[in-house]
C-alpha positions as MATLAB code, in Angstrom:
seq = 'XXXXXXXXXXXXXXXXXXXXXXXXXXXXXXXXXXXXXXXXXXXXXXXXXXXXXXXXXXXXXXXXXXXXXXXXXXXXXXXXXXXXXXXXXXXXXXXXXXXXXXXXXXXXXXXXXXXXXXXXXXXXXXXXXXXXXXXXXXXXXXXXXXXXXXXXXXXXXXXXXXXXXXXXXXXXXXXXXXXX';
ca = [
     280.251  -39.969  203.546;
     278.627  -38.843  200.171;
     280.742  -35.936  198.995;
     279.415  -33.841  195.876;
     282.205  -31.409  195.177;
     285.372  -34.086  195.164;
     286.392  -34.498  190.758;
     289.083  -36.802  191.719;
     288.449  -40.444  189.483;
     285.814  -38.323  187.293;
     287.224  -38.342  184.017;
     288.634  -41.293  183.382;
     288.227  -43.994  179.817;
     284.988  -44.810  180.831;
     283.721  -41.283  181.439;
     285.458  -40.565  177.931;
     283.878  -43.573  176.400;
     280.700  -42.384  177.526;
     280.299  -38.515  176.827;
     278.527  -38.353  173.757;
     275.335  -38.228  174.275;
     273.231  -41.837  172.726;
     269.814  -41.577  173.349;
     267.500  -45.063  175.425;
     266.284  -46.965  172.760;
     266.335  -50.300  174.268;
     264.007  -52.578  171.911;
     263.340  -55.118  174.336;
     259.858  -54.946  175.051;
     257.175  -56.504  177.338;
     256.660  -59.529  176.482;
     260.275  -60.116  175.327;
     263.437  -61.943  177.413;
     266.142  -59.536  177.417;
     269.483  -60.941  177.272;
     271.419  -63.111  179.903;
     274.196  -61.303  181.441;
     276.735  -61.961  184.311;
     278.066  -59.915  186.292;
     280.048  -59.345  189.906;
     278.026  -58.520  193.148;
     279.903  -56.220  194.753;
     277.870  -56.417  197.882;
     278.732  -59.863  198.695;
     281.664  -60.556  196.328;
     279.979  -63.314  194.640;
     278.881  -63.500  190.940;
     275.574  -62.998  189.606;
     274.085  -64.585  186.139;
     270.561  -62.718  185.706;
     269.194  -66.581  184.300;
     269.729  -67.505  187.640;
     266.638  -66.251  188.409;
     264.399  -67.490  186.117;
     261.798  -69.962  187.197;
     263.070  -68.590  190.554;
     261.708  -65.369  191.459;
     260.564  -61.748  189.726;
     263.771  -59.299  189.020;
     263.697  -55.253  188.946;
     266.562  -54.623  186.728;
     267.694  -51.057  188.083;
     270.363  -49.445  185.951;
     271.745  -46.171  187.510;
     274.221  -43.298  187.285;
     277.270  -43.195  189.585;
     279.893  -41.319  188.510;
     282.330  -42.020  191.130;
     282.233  -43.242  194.819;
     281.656  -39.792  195.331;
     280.168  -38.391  192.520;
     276.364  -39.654  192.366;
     274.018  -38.670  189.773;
     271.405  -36.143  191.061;
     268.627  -37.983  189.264;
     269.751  -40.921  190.140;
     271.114  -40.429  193.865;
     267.238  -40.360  195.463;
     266.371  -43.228  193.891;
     269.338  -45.429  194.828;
     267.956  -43.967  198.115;
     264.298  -44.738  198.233;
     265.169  -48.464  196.300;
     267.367  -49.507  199.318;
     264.661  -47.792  201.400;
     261.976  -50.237  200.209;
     264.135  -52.590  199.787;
     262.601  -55.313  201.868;
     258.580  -54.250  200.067;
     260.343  -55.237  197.189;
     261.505  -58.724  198.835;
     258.400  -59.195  200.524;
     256.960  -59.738  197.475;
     259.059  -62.386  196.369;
     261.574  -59.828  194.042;
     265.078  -59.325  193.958;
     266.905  -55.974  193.258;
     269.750  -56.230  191.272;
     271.535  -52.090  190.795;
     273.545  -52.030  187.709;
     276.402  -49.238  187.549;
     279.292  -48.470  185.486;
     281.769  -47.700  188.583;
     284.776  -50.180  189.137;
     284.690  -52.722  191.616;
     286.721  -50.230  194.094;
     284.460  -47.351  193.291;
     281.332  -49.462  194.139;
     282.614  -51.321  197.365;
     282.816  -47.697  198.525;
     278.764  -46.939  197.228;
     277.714  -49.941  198.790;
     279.798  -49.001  202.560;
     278.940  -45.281  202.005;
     274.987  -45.637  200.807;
     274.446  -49.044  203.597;
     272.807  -51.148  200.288;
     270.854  -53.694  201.495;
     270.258  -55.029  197.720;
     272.946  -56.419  195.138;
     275.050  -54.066  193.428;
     276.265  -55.313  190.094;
     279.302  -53.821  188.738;
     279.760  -53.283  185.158;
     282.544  -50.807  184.231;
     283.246  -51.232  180.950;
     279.180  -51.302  180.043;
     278.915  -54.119  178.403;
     275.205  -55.132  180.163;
     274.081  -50.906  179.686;
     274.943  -51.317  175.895;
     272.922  -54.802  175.794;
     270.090  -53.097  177.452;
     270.278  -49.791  174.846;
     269.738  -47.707  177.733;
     271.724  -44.785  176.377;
     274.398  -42.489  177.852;
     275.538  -38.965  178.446;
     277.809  -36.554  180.335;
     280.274  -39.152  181.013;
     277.843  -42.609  182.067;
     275.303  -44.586  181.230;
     271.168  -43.685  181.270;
     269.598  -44.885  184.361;
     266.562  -47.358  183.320;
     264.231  -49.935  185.211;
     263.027  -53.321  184.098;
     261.185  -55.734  185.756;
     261.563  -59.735  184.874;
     258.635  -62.027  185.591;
     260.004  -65.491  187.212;
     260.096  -66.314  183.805;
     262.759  -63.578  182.507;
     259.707  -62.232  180.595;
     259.966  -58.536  180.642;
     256.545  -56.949  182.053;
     257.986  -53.436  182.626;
     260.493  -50.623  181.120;
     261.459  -47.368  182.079;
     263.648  -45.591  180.001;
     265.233  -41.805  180.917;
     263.713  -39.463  180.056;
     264.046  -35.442  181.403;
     260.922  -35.311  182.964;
     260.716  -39.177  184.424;
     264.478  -40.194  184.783;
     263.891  -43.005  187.289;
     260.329  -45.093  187.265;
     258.376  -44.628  190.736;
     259.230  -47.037  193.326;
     255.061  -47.080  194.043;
     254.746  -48.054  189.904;
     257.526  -50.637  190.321;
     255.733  -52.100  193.392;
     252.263  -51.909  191.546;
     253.634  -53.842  189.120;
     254.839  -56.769  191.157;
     252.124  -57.163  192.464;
     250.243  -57.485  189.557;
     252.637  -60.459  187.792;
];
């Protein structure tokens, strides 16, 4: 069960490699193939290369905030939410789903038990693919962003943090499927 008052695992190296504060400035932009990465599915325990996809199917790229297995992000927690929610509109239209977060494999094998994730969750602890991605960080992780791949790897969409639009809109993400 999602617990928001437990500190225990909180501040640990990555949490200190992560405090100060590095505002999203990713400059990949549409039009542009961000860079390959690899990376372990923690959902299924299998790895995942994001070129694997290409010539294969559209990816939404969904970097996010998890602090610990049970420290989510507030910003961040509803989306993970509604994105496993929709889950199969985003499969339906040919898409895959990959969630990016900075928690270690045993922090995320709890996420994906404790949250019921239907899509991939990539685990990246040491930020490597966040830092590719400029995505920023603050408070301890990573800036959540969204990107969507055509079948191509060709990025056609990027959301970057911001206070008053942390996460893109699952309807705009959708929109935008539908129009690649």
């Amino acid at each position: 069960m999602v617990t928001s008052t437990d500190f225990r695992g909180l501040l640990n190296q990555r949490f200190a490699n992560n405090f100060f504060p590095i505002p999203a400035t990713s400059r990949w932009d549409v039009g542009l193939m961000p860079p390959d990465f690899q990376l372990p599915n923690i959902t299924n325990g299998e790895t995942v290369r994001l070129s694997d996809y290409r010539e294969q199917k559209p990816v939404i790229l969904a970097f996010t905030r998890i602090f610990t297995e049970k420290q989510y992000c507030p910003l961040c927690f509803p989306h993970i939410k509604q994105l496993n929610e929709q889950y199969e509109a985003f499969t339906e239209r040919g898409a895959e789903v990959l969630l990016i977060t900075s928690t270690d494999a045993e922090q995320s094998k709890i996420v994906v038990q404790d949250l019921a994730l239907k899509m991939p969750l990539l685990s990246d602890p040491d930020c490597t693919t966040f830092r590719a991605y400029a995505v920023g960080q603050a408070l301890g992780a990573p800036l959540p962003a969204q990107f969507i791949l055509d079948n191509r790897g060709i990025l056609r969409y990027k959301h970057l943090f911001s206070f008053l639009h942390p996460n893109a809109d699952i309807q705009t993400l959708l929109a935008t499927l539908d129009d690649l």
